[in-house]
Amino acid sequence: MKALLQKLAMDLVDMFMALIPRAVPSAAALRNCKIVSHRGEHDNRRVMENTLLAFDIARAAGVWGIECDIRWTRDLVPVICHDASAERVFGQPVLIESLAFSDLRQQLPAIPSLEEVVARYSGNTHLMLELKSLSAEHLLQQRETLARILGRVTAGEDYHILALDPGLFTLVDFIDPGCLLPVAETNVRRLSDISLQRGYGGLAGHYLLLGEGVRRRHLAAGQDIGTGFPRSRNCLCRELNRGVRWIFSNDAVYLQGAVNSLLARQGD
């Protein structure tokens, strides 16, 4: 019920934001726009979230980046899945951590491994990788696995690491803190303080919660912010006009099309 109410509230806010006219951003702002497809371009009916198909659609549309979520199988293979269970997306009430990777591949072949995602998109699509869990018992092995996979790409240039809980960043202590982004929900002030104290890359969160005060605070420290989840051209323009670096969206292909259209009108 809580999730449903939150979605309804966000939908109302998005509808309101879509109605407010915004100035067209400069050509430079549009060219530098970094749209991130949240879990890929999906509807969870024909195209499921966090799958290679969802990511491919975003990449083909010219979207700058994709956001995806890392969980662990029973035999400690990092895979791409938002929920602990496969029930919501795939209709199978099975916990990801309860299956060995070979069994997961047999039962749910659409769930990719992190290694597959890095190999497929490195160099052509920026990866925003969100850590969802860790095992204290297997922390060293998990860290070594991530270091091996991510060692093939460059932090900051090819990917950033996100987490709702900054404690999860212990999994990637081999990465420059400037490539780590805490994701705030209602705890914006706390995570903002932590990001500044630890020299992280900035802060991500909902566009209504990361207001101008937060943006200026991080900008003054040489950090950036990323906001989610604009759905309309007007909301996108709002974020670009106030200097937001990363735009996370469930409608990334539409927003990329809006950016392309605005650039075409400016003769760019």
Backbone as numpy.savetxt, mean C-alpha at the origin, in Angstrom:
# Nx Ny Nz CAx CAy CAz Cx Cy Cz
-19.83 -5.51 12.15 -20.66 -4.30 12.15 -19.80 -3.03 12.15
-18.71 -3.06 12.95 -17.83 -1.90 13.01 -17.22 -1.61 11.64
-16.77 -2.66 10.96 -16.17 -2.48 9.63 -17.19 -1.93 8.64
-18.44 -2.40 8.74 -19.49 -1.91 7.84 -19.76 -0.44 8.08
-19.84 -0.04 9.35 -20.09 1.37 9.67 -18.93 2.25 9.20
-17.71 1.76 9.36 -16.55 2.52 8.88 -16.60 2.70 7.37
-16.98 1.65 6.67 -17.07 1.73 5.21 -18.14 2.72 4.78
-19.30 2.68 5.45 -20.37 3.61 5.12 -19.93 5.05 5.35
-19.24 5.28 6.47 -18.76 6.63 6.77 -17.75 7.10 5.73
-16.84 6.21 5.35 -15.85 6.57 4.33 -16.49 6.83 2.98
-17.51 6.04 2.64 -18.21 6.24 1.37 -18.88 7.61 1.33
-19.48 8.01 2.46 -20.14 9.31 2.53 -19.12 10.44 2.38
-17.98 10.29 3.05 -16.93 11.30 2.94 -16.43 11.39 1.51
-16.23 10.25 0.87 -15.76 10.24 -0.52 -16.77 10.91 -1.45
-18.06 10.65 -1.22 -19.10 11.28 -2.05 -19.07 12.79 -1.88
-18.88 13.24 -0.65 -18.81 14.68 -0.38 -17.59 15.29 -1.05
-16.44 14.64 -0.91 -15.21 15.16 -1.51 -15.30 15.22 -3.03
-16.00 14.28 -3.62 -16.12 14.24 -5.07 -16.90 15.43 -5.61
-17.74 16.04 -4.76 -18.58 17.15 -5.20 -17.90 18.51 -5.10
-16.77 18.58 -4.39 -16.11 19.86 -4.17 -15.10 20.12 -5.29
-15.32 21.16 -6.10 -14.38 21.45 -7.20 -12.99 21.79 -6.67
-11.97 21.34 -7.36 -10.59 21.61 -6.97 -9.82 22.18 -8.15
-8.84 23.01 -7.85 -7.97 23.53 -8.90 -7.18 22.38 -9.51
-6.94 22.47 -10.80 -6.14 21.44 -11.47 -4.69 21.59 -11.04
-4.06 20.53 -10.58 -2.65 20.61 -10.17 -1.75 21.01 -11.33
-0.58 21.50 -11.00 0.38 21.87 -12.04 0.81 20.64 -12.83
1.35 20.89 -14.01 1.83 19.78 -14.83 2.92 19.01 -14.10
3.76 19.72 -13.35 4.84 19.05 -12.61 4.26 18.12 -11.55
3.23 18.60 -10.84 2.61 17.77 -9.81 1.96 16.53 -10.42
1.34 16.70 -11.57 0.69 15.57 -12.24 1.73 14.57 -12.74
2.83 15.07 -13.30 3.87 14.17 -13.79 4.51 13.38 -12.65
4.63 14.03 -11.49 5.28 13.39 -10.35 4.31 12.59 -9.48
3.06 12.53 -9.90 2.03 11.84 -9.12 2.38 10.36 -8.97
2.36 9.88 -7.74 2.69 8.48 -7.46 1.45 7.78 -6.90
0.67 7.22 -7.81 -0.55 6.50 -7.42 -0.18 5.05 -7.12
-0.72 4.55 -6.01 -0.46 3.18 -5.58 -1.77 2.40 -5.56
-1.81 1.32 -6.30 -3.01 0.48 -6.36 -3.10 -0.38 -5.10
-4.10 -0.12 -4.28 -4.26 -0.80 -2.99 -4.74 -2.23 -3.21
-3.85 -3.19 -3.02 -4.11 -4.62 -3.25 -4.38 -4.93 -4.72
-3.96 -4.05 -5.61 -4.19 -4.26 -7.02 -5.58 -3.81 -7.44
-5.82 -3.81 -8.74 -7.12 -3.40 -9.29 -8.07 -4.60 -9.21
-8.97 -4.57 -8.25 -9.80 -5.75 -7.96 -11.23 -5.35 -7.65
-12.14 -6.32 -7.81 -13.51 -6.14 -7.34 -13.93 -7.30 -6.44
-13.04 -8.26 -6.24 -13.28 -9.47 -5.43 -14.47 -10.29 -5.91
-14.79 -10.11 -7.19 -15.77 -10.98 -7.84 -15.13 -11.65 -9.05
-14.73 -10.83 -10.00 -14.02 -11.37 -11.17 -12.51 -11.34 -10.98
-12.05 -10.30 -10.31 -10.61 -10.16 -10.05 -10.42 -10.02 -8.54
-9.67 -10.93 -7.96 -9.50 -10.94 -6.52 -8.30 -10.08 -6.11
-8.41 -9.49 -4.94 -7.35 -8.63 -4.42 -6.06 -9.42 -4.18
-4.95 -8.70 -4.23 -3.64 -9.28 -3.92 -3.29 -10.49 -4.78
-3.72 -10.45 -6.04 -3.35 -11.51 -6.98 -2.54 -10.91 -8.13
-1.83 -11.77 -8.83 -1.03 -11.28 -9.96 -1.89 -10.62 -11.02
-3.10 -11.14 -11.22 -4.00 -10.52 -12.19 -4.35 -9.10 -11.78
-4.67 -8.90 -10.51 -5.00 -7.56 -10.01 -3.82 -6.61 -10.18
-2.63 -7.10 -9.90 -1.43 -6.27 -10.04 -1.12 -5.99 -11.51
-1.31 -6.99 -12.35 -1.04 -6.81 -13.78 -1.94 -5.74 -14.39
-3.21 -5.72 -13.97 -4.14 -4.72 -14.50 -3.67 -3.31 -14.15
-3.24 -3.14 -12.91 -2.74 -1.83 -12.49 -1.49 -1.45 -13.26
-0.58 -2.38 -13.40 0.66 -2.09 -14.12 0.38 -1.73 -15.58
-0.52 -2.47 -16.22 -0.83 -2.22 -17.63 -1.42 -0.83 -17.84
-2.09 -0.29 -16.81 -2.70 1.03 -16.91 -1.70 2.15 -16.60
-0.47 1.79 -16.29 0.54 2.80 -16.02 0.56 3.30 -14.59
-0.11 2.58 -13.68 -0.11 2.97 -12.27 1.31 2.81 -11.72
1.76 3.78 -10.93 3.15 3.82 -10.47 3.50 2.66 -9.54
2.58 2.32 -8.61 2.93 1.32 -7.61 1.76 0.43 -7.23
2.09 -0.67 -6.55 1.07 -1.55 -6.00 1.36 -1.77 -4.52
0.30 -1.82 -3.74 0.41 -2.15 -2.32 -0.07 -3.56 -2.12
0.67 -4.35 -1.33 0.24 -5.71 -1.04 0.71 -6.11 0.35
0.15 -7.21 0.85 0.30 -7.58 2.25 1.04 -8.90 2.40
1.96 -8.95 3.35 2.79 -10.13 3.54 2.35 -10.92 4.78
2.03 -12.18 4.56 1.80 -13.14 5.65 2.70 -14.35 5.44
2.65 -15.28 6.40 3.57 -16.41 6.40 2.82 -17.74 6.41
3.32 -18.67 5.61 2.77 -20.03 5.64 3.38 -20.78 6.82
2.89 -21.99 7.03 3.37 -22.80 8.14 4.87 -23.07 8.03
5.35 -23.24 6.80 6.77 -23.49 6.61 7.55 -22.21 6.30
6.98 -21.07 6.72 7.66 -19.78 6.73 8.03 -19.26 5.34
7.11 -19.44 4.41 7.23 -18.81 3.09 6.37 -17.55 3.11
6.93 -16.37 2.81 6.12 -15.15 2.78 5.22 -15.13 1.54
3.93 -14.93 1.77 2.96 -14.91 0.67 2.14 -13.63 0.76
1.40 -13.34 -0.30 0.66 -12.09 -0.40 -0.82 -12.34 -0.11
-1.25 -11.92 1.08 -2.64 -12.08 1.50 -2.92 -11.10 2.63
-4.01 -10.37 2.54 -4.32 -9.38 3.57 -4.80 -10.01 4.86
-5.79 -10.89 4.78 -6.39 -11.46 5.98 -5.60 -12.68 6.46
-5.78 -12.98 7.74 -5.18 -14.21 8.28 -5.82 -15.45 7.66
-7.10 -15.31 7.28 -7.85 -16.42 6.68 -8.15 -16.12 5.22
-8.36 -17.18 4.44 -8.71 -17.02 3.02 -10.21 -16.94 2.80
-11.00 -16.88 3.86 -12.45 -17.00 3.72 -13.07 -15.79 3.02
-12.73 -14.57 3.42 -13.39 -13.39 2.86 -13.18 -13.29 1.36
-11.98 -13.51 0.90 -11.67 -13.31 -0.51 -11.93 -14.56 -1.34
-11.55 -15.72 -0.82 -11.61 -16.95 -1.63 -12.66 -17.95 -1.16
-13.39 -17.60 -0.09 -14.47 -18.48 0.37 -14.01 -19.76 1.03
-12.75 -19.82 1.42 -12.23 -21.01 2.09 -11.77 -20.63 3.50
-12.44 -21.14 4.53 -12.10 -20.78 5.91 -10.84 -21.47 6.41
-9.74 -21.15 5.78 -8.47 -21.76 6.16 -7.47 -20.67 6.50
-6.73 -20.87 7.58 -5.72 -19.91 7.99 -4.46 -20.09 7.13
-3.93 -18.98 6.66 -2.73 -19.03 5.83 -1.59 -19.70 6.58
-1.45 -19.38 7.87 -0.33 -19.91 8.65 -0.47 -21.39 8.96
-1.64 -21.97 8.67 -1.85 -23.40 8.96 -1.41 -24.30 7.82
-1.10 -23.72 6.67 -0.76 -24.51 5.49 0.70 -24.36 5.11
1.31 -25.45 4.70 2.62 -25.36 4.05 2.41 -24.71 2.69
3.46 -24.09 2.16 3.31 -23.37 0.90 2.83 -24.28 -0.23
3.33 -25.50 -0.28 2.91 -26.43 -1.34 1.42 -26.72 -1.26
0.88 -26.84 -0.05 -0.55 -27.08 0.12 -1.36 -25.84 -0.23
-0.84 -24.68 0.17 -1.51 -23.42 -0.18 -1.56 -23.25 -1.70
-0.50 -23.56 -2.38 -0.46 -23.43 -3.83 -1.46 -24.37 -4.49
-1.63 -25.55 -3.91 -2.58 -26.51 -4.46 -4.02 -26.08 -4.22
-4.31 -25.57 -3.00 -5.67 -25.20 -2.65 -6.06 -23.81 -3.14
-5.11 -22.88 -3.11 -5.39 -21.49 -3.46 -4.28 -20.97 -4.37
-4.27 -21.42 -5.61 -3.17 -21.07 -6.52 -3.09 -19.59 -6.86
-4.15 -18.83 -6.61 -4.13 -17.40 -6.95 -3.32 -16.58 -5.95
-3.02 -17.15 -4.79 -2.23 -16.41 -3.79 -0.75 -16.52 -4.16
-0.13 -15.40 -4.52 1.28 -15.46 -4.94 2.23 -15.41 -3.74
3.43 -15.84 -3.97 4.47 -15.67 -2.96 5.10 -14.29 -3.12
5.72 -13.81 -2.07 6.45 -12.54 -2.16 7.54 -12.63 -3.21
8.21 -13.76 -3.26 9.30 -13.93 -4.22 8.80 -13.78 -5.65
7.62 -14.32 -5.94 7.04 -14.19 -7.28 6.71 -12.74 -7.60
6.17 -12.03 -6.62 5.80 -10.63 -6.83 7.04 -9.77 -7.08
8.07 -9.97 -6.27 9.30 -9.20 -6.45 9.90 -9.47 -7.83
9.94 -10.73 -8.23 10.52 -11.08 -9.54 9.72 -10.48 -10.69
8.40 -10.44 -10.55 7.53 -10.01 -11.65 7.50 -8.49 -11.80
7.58 -7.75 -10.69 7.34 -6.31 -10.76 8.55 -5.43 -10.47
9.62 -6.01 -10.00 10.79 -5.18 -9.70 11.29 -4.52 -10.98
11.58 -3.23 -10.86 12.08 -2.49 -12.02 11.01 -1.88 -12.89
9.74 -2.27 -12.70 8.68 -1.68 -13.52 7.51 -1.15 -12.71
7.36 -1.58 -11.47 6.26 -1.14 -10.62 6.77 -1.06 -9.19
6.56 0.08 -8.54 7.03 0.24 -7.16 6.18 -0.62 -6.23
6.83 -1.29 -5.30 6.13 -2.17 -4.37 6.02 -1.51 -3.00
4.81 -1.40 -2.50 4.55 -0.98 -1.13 4.13 -2.24 -0.38
5.05 -2.80 0.39 4.87 -4.10 1.02 4.49 -3.92 2.48
3.28 -4.34 2.83 2.82 -4.18 4.21 3.00 -5.47 5.00
3.73 -5.38 6.09 3.92 -6.52 6.98 2.68 -6.70 7.85
2.16 -7.92 7.91 0.94 -8.18 8.67 1.20 -8.98 9.95
2.29 -9.73 10.00 2.52 -10.57 11.18 3.98 -11.00 11.24
4.36 -11.47 12.43 5.67 -12.09 12.61 5.53 -13.18 13.66
6.50 -14.05 13.71 6.56 -15.10 14.71 7.79 -14.87 15.57
7.59 -14.61 16.86 8.73 -14.40 17.75 9.65 -15.61 17.75
9.05 -16.78 17.65 9.82 -18.03 17.67 10.70 -18.17 16.43
10.20 -17.68 15.30 10.91 -17.87 14.03 11.40 -16.54 13.45
11.57 -15.55 14.30 11.92 -14.21 13.82 13.20 -14.20 12.99
14.23 -14.88 13.45 15.50 -14.88 12.74 15.35 -15.46 11.34
14.63 -16.57 11.22 14.45 -17.19 9.91 13.61 -16.31 8.99
12.56 -15.70 9.55 11.72 -14.80 8.75 12.54 -13.61 8.24
13.35 -13.06 9.13 14.18 -11.92 8.74 15.17 -12.31 7.64
15.80 -13.45 7.78 16.76 -13.92 6.78 16.07 -14.16 5.43
14.85 -14.68 5.48 14.10 -14.92 4.24 13.79 -13.61 3.53
13.32 -12.62 4.29 13.02 -11.32 3.69 14.29 -10.65 3.16
15.38 -10.77 3.90 16.64 -10.17 3.45 17.10 -10.81 2.14
16.91 -12.11 2.01 17.31 -12.79 0.78 16.46 -12.34 -0.41
15.14 -12.29 -0.22 14.24 -11.92 -1.32 14.40 -10.45 -1.69
14.44 -9.59 -0.67 14.51 -8.15 -0.94 15.92 -7.71 -1.30
16.89 -8.58 -1.08 18.26 -8.25 -1.46 18.45 -8.13 -2.96
17.48 -8.60 -3.73 17.56 -8.54 -5.19 17.09 -7.19 -5.73
16.48 -6.39 -4.86 15.96 -5.08 -5.27 16.48 -4.03 -4.29
16.19 -2.77 -4.60 16.74 -1.66 -3.81 15.66 -0.96 -3.02
15.82 -0.91 -1.71 14.86 -0.23 -0.84 14.79 1.25 -1.21
13.59 1.79 -1.20 13.40 3.19 -1.56 13.22 3.38 -3.05
14.07 2.76 -3.83 13.96 2.86 -5.29 12.92 1.89 -5.85
12.93 0.66 -5.34 12.02 -0.37 -5.85 10.87 -0.68 -4.90
11.06 -0.41 -3.63 10.01 -0.77 -2.67 10.14 0.03 -1.38
9.04 0.09 -0.64 8.99 0.56 0.74 8.30 -0.51 1.57
8.51 -0.46 2.87 7.87 -1.39 3.80 6.89 -0.62 4.67
5.66 -1.13 4.78 4.61 -0.51 5.58 4.22 -1.43 6.73
3.64 -0.85 7.78 3.08 -1.66 8.87 2.16 -0.80 9.72
1.05 -1.40 10.14 0.17 -0.73 11.11 0.85 -0.65 12.47
1.63 -1.68 12.79 2.36 -1.76 14.06 3.85 -1.62 13.77
4.47 -0.50 14.19 5.90 -0.33 13.91 6.78 -1.43 14.50
6.25 -2.17 15.47 7.01 -3.28 16.02 7.34 -4.34 14.98
6.53 -4.41 13.93 6.79 -5.38 12.87 8.03 -5.04 12.05
8.48 -3.80 12.15 9.67 -3.41 11.38 10.93 -4.14 11.86
10.84 -4.82 13.01 11.98 -5.62 13.45 12.30 -6.73 12.45
11.31 -7.10 11.63 11.53 -8.10 10.58 12.49 -7.61 9.50
12.57 -6.31 9.35 13.37 -5.73 8.26 14.38 -4.73 8.81
15.03 -5.09 9.91 15.99 -4.16 10.51 17.24 -3.98 9.65
17.32 -4.71 8.56 18.44 -4.57 7.61 18.17 -3.47 6.58
16.99 -2.85 6.64 16.61 -1.82 5.67 16.78 -0.44 6.30
17.20 0.52 5.51 17.29 1.91 5.95 15.94 2.35 6.51
15.91 2.91 7.73 14.63 3.36 8.32 13.87 4.34 7.43
14.58 5.05 6.57 13.93 6.00 5.68 13.05 5.35 4.63
13.10 4.02 4.55 12.25 3.28 3.60 11.10 2.58 4.30
10.87 2.93 5.57 9.79 2.33 6.36 8.69 3.36 6.58
7.44 2.92 6.45 6.29 3.82 6.61 5.26 3.22 7.55
5.08 3.78 8.75 3.97 3.36 9.59 2.65 3.79 8.96
1.62 3.00 9.17 0.29 3.31 8.64 -0.63 3.61 9.81
-1.11 4.85 9.88 -1.96 5.28 11.00 -3.42 4.99 10.71
-4.14 4.65 11.77 -5.61 4.58 11.70 -6.12 5.79 12.48
-6.55 5.59 13.73 -6.94 6.74 14.54 -5.79 7.20 15.44
-4.66 6.52 15.38 -3.51 6.81 16.25 -2.47 7.66 15.52
-2.94 8.69 14.83 -2.06 9.50 13.98 -0.94 10.15 14.79
-1.27 10.78 15.90 -0.25 11.51 16.67 0.84 10.57 17.17
0.43 9.42 17.68 1.41 8.47 18.22 2.36 7.99 17.13
1.80 7.57 15.99 2.66 7.06 14.92 3.47 8.17 14.25
2.92 9.37 14.23 3.67 10.51 13.71 4.90 10.75 14.57
4.71 10.73 15.89 5.84 10.91 16.81 6.89 9.82 16.62
6.43 8.58 16.52 7.36 7.45 16.35 8.15 7.59 15.05
7.46 7.96 13.98 8.12 8.10 12.69 9.20 9.17 12.73
8.91 10.27 13.38 9.88 11.35 13.48 11.05 10.97 14.37
10.76 10.32 15.49 11.81 9.93 16.44 12.76 8.90 15.84
12.23 7.99 15.04 13.05 6.88 14.53 13.58 7.12 13.12
13.26 8.27 12.55 13.79 8.59 11.23 13.21 7.76 10.11
11.92 7.42 10.23 11.27 6.67 9.17 11.05 7.57 7.95
10.47 6.99 6.90 10.29 7.75 5.67 9.12 8.72 5.69
8.25 8.60 6.68 7.08 9.46 6.76 5.94 8.74 7.43
4.74 8.96 6.93 3.54 8.41 7.54 2.47 8.22 6.47
1.70 7.14 6.60 0.57 6.90 5.70 -0.70 6.80 6.52
-1.84 7.13 5.90 -3.12 7.06 6.59 -4.21 7.68 5.74
-5.43 7.70 6.27 -6.56 8.25 5.53 -6.40 9.75 5.32
-6.83 10.23 4.16 -6.60 11.63 3.80 -7.26 12.60 4.76
-8.36 12.20 5.41 -8.99 13.11 6.37 -8.21 13.22 7.67
-7.50 12.16 8.03 -6.78 12.14 9.30 -5.39 12.76 9.19
-4.79 12.70 8.01 -3.47 13.30 7.82 -3.65 14.71 7.26
-3.98 15.63 8.15 -4.26 17.00 7.76 -3.00 17.80 7.50
-3.19 19.10 7.30 -2.07 19.97 6.94 -1.03 20.05 8.04
-1.47 20.05 9.30 -0.51 20.10 10.40 0.42 18.90 10.38
-0.15 17.73 10.15 0.66 16.51 10.07 1.60 16.57 8.87
1.07 16.99 7.74 1.91 17.05 6.53 3.08 17.99 6.72
2.83 19.17 7.26 3.91 20.15 7.45 4.94 19.65 8.46
4.46 18.97 9.48 5.35 18.44 10.51 6.37 17.46 9.91
5.88 16.59 9.06 6.78 15.61 8.45 7.63 16.22 7.34
7.05 17.16 6.61 7.81 17.84 5.56 9.00 18.57 6.16
8.80 19.20 7.31 9.87 19.94 7.97 11.02 19.02 8.39
10.70 17.74 8.59 11.72 16.76 8.99 12.28 16.02 7.78
11.92 16.46 6.58 12.40 15.79 5.38 11.68 14.50 5.07
10.48 14.34 5.64 9.69 13.13 5.41 8.50 13.45 4.51
7.81 12.40 4.08 6.64 12.54 3.21 5.44 11.85 3.84
4.27 12.09 3.27 3.08 11.36 3.70 2.43 10.70 2.49
1.72 9.63 2.78 0.92 8.96 1.77 -0.49 8.85 2.27
-1.46 9.16 1.42 -2.85 9.15 1.88 -3.70 8.18 1.07
-4.66 7.60 1.74 -5.66 6.74 1.13 -7.03 7.22 1.60
-8.08 6.97 0.92 -8.14 6.29 -0.35 -8.99 7.12 -1.29
-8.39 8.13 -1.94 -9.15 8.95 -2.87 -9.81 8.10 -3.95
-11.05 8.47 -4.29 -11.79 7.73 -5.31 -12.17 8.61 -6.50
-12.13 9.91 -6.30 -12.59 10.83 -7.35 -11.46 11.73 -7.82
-11.66 12.33 -9.00 -10.66 13.25 -9.52 -10.50 14.45 -8.60
-11.62 14.96 -8.07 -11.53 16.12 -7.19 -10.74 15.82 -5.93
-10.94 14.66 -5.35 -10.18 14.29 -4.15 -8.71 14.09 -4.49
-8.44 13.49 -5.64 -7.05 13.34 -6.08 -6.38 14.70 -6.22
-7.08 15.65 -6.86 -6.52 16.99 -7.03 -6.26 17.65 -5.68
-7.16 17.44 -4.74 -6.97 17.98 -3.39 -5.64 17.51 -2.80
-5.38 16.22 -2.90 -4.17 15.66 -2.32 -2.92 16.12 -3.06
-2.98 16.17 -4.37 -1.81 16.62 -5.13 -1.52 18.10 -4.87
-2.56 18.90 -4.74 -2.38 20.33 -4.52 -1.76 20.63 -3.16
-1.91 19.71 -2.22 -1.29 19.96 -0.91 0.02 19.19 -0.72
0.52 18.65 -1.81 1.87 18.09 -1.78 2.00 16.70 -1.22
0.93 15.91 -1.28 1.02 14.52 -0.83 1.83 13.72 -1.84
2.76 12.90 -1.35 3.66 12.19 -2.27 3.04 10.92 -2.84
2.44 10.10 -1.96 1.90 8.81 -2.39 0.39 8.80 -2.24
-0.32 8.40 -3.28 -1.78 8.33 -3.27 -2.19 6.86 -3.36
-2.64 6.30 -2.25 -3.11 4.91 -2.23 -4.59 4.90 -2.59
-4.99 4.00 -3.47 -6.39 4.00 -3.89 -6.86 2.63 -4.33
-8.13 2.35 -4.05 -8.79 1.16 -4.58 -9.28 1.39 -6.00
-9.12 2.61 -6.48 -9.55 3.00 -7.83 -8.37 3.59 -8.59
-7.23 2.95 -8.46 -5.99 3.51 -9.00 -6.01 3.65 -10.51
-6.59 2.69 -11.21 -6.63 2.76 -12.67 -7.45 3.97 -13.12
-8.58 4.20 -12.46 -9.40 5.37 -12.78 -8.62 6.66 -12.51
-7.96 6.73 -11.35 -7.21 7.94 -11.01 -6.05 8.16 -11.97
-5.38 7.09 -12.38 -4.29 7.24 -13.35 -4.82 7.78 -14.67
-6.00 7.31 -15.06 -6.63 7.83 -16.26 -6.95 9.30 -16.14
-7.38 9.72 -14.93 -7.68 11.14 -14.70 -6.41 11.98 -14.81
-5.32 11.48 -14.26 -4.04 12.19 -14.36 -3.62 12.31 -15.82
-3.71 11.23 -16.56 -3.33 11.25 -17.98 -4.18 12.25 -18.76
-5.48 12.29 -18.44 -6.38 13.21 -19.13 -6.03 14.67 -18.82
-5.74 14.96 -17.56 -5.39 16.32 -17.17 -4.07 16.75 -17.82
-3.13 15.83 -17.90 -1.86 16.16 -18.56 -2.07 16.43 -20.05
-2.94 15.65 -20.67 -3.22 15.84 -22.10 -3.84 17.21 -22.35
-4.70 17.64 -21.44 -5.34 18.95 -21.60 -4.32 20.07 -21.47
-3.28 19.83 -20.69 -2.24 20.84 -20.52 -1.18 20.75 -21.61
-1.42 19.85 -22.57 -0.49 19.70 -23.68 0.81 19.06 -23.29
0.77 18.24 -22.23 2.01 17.60 -21.76 2.05 16.13 -22.15
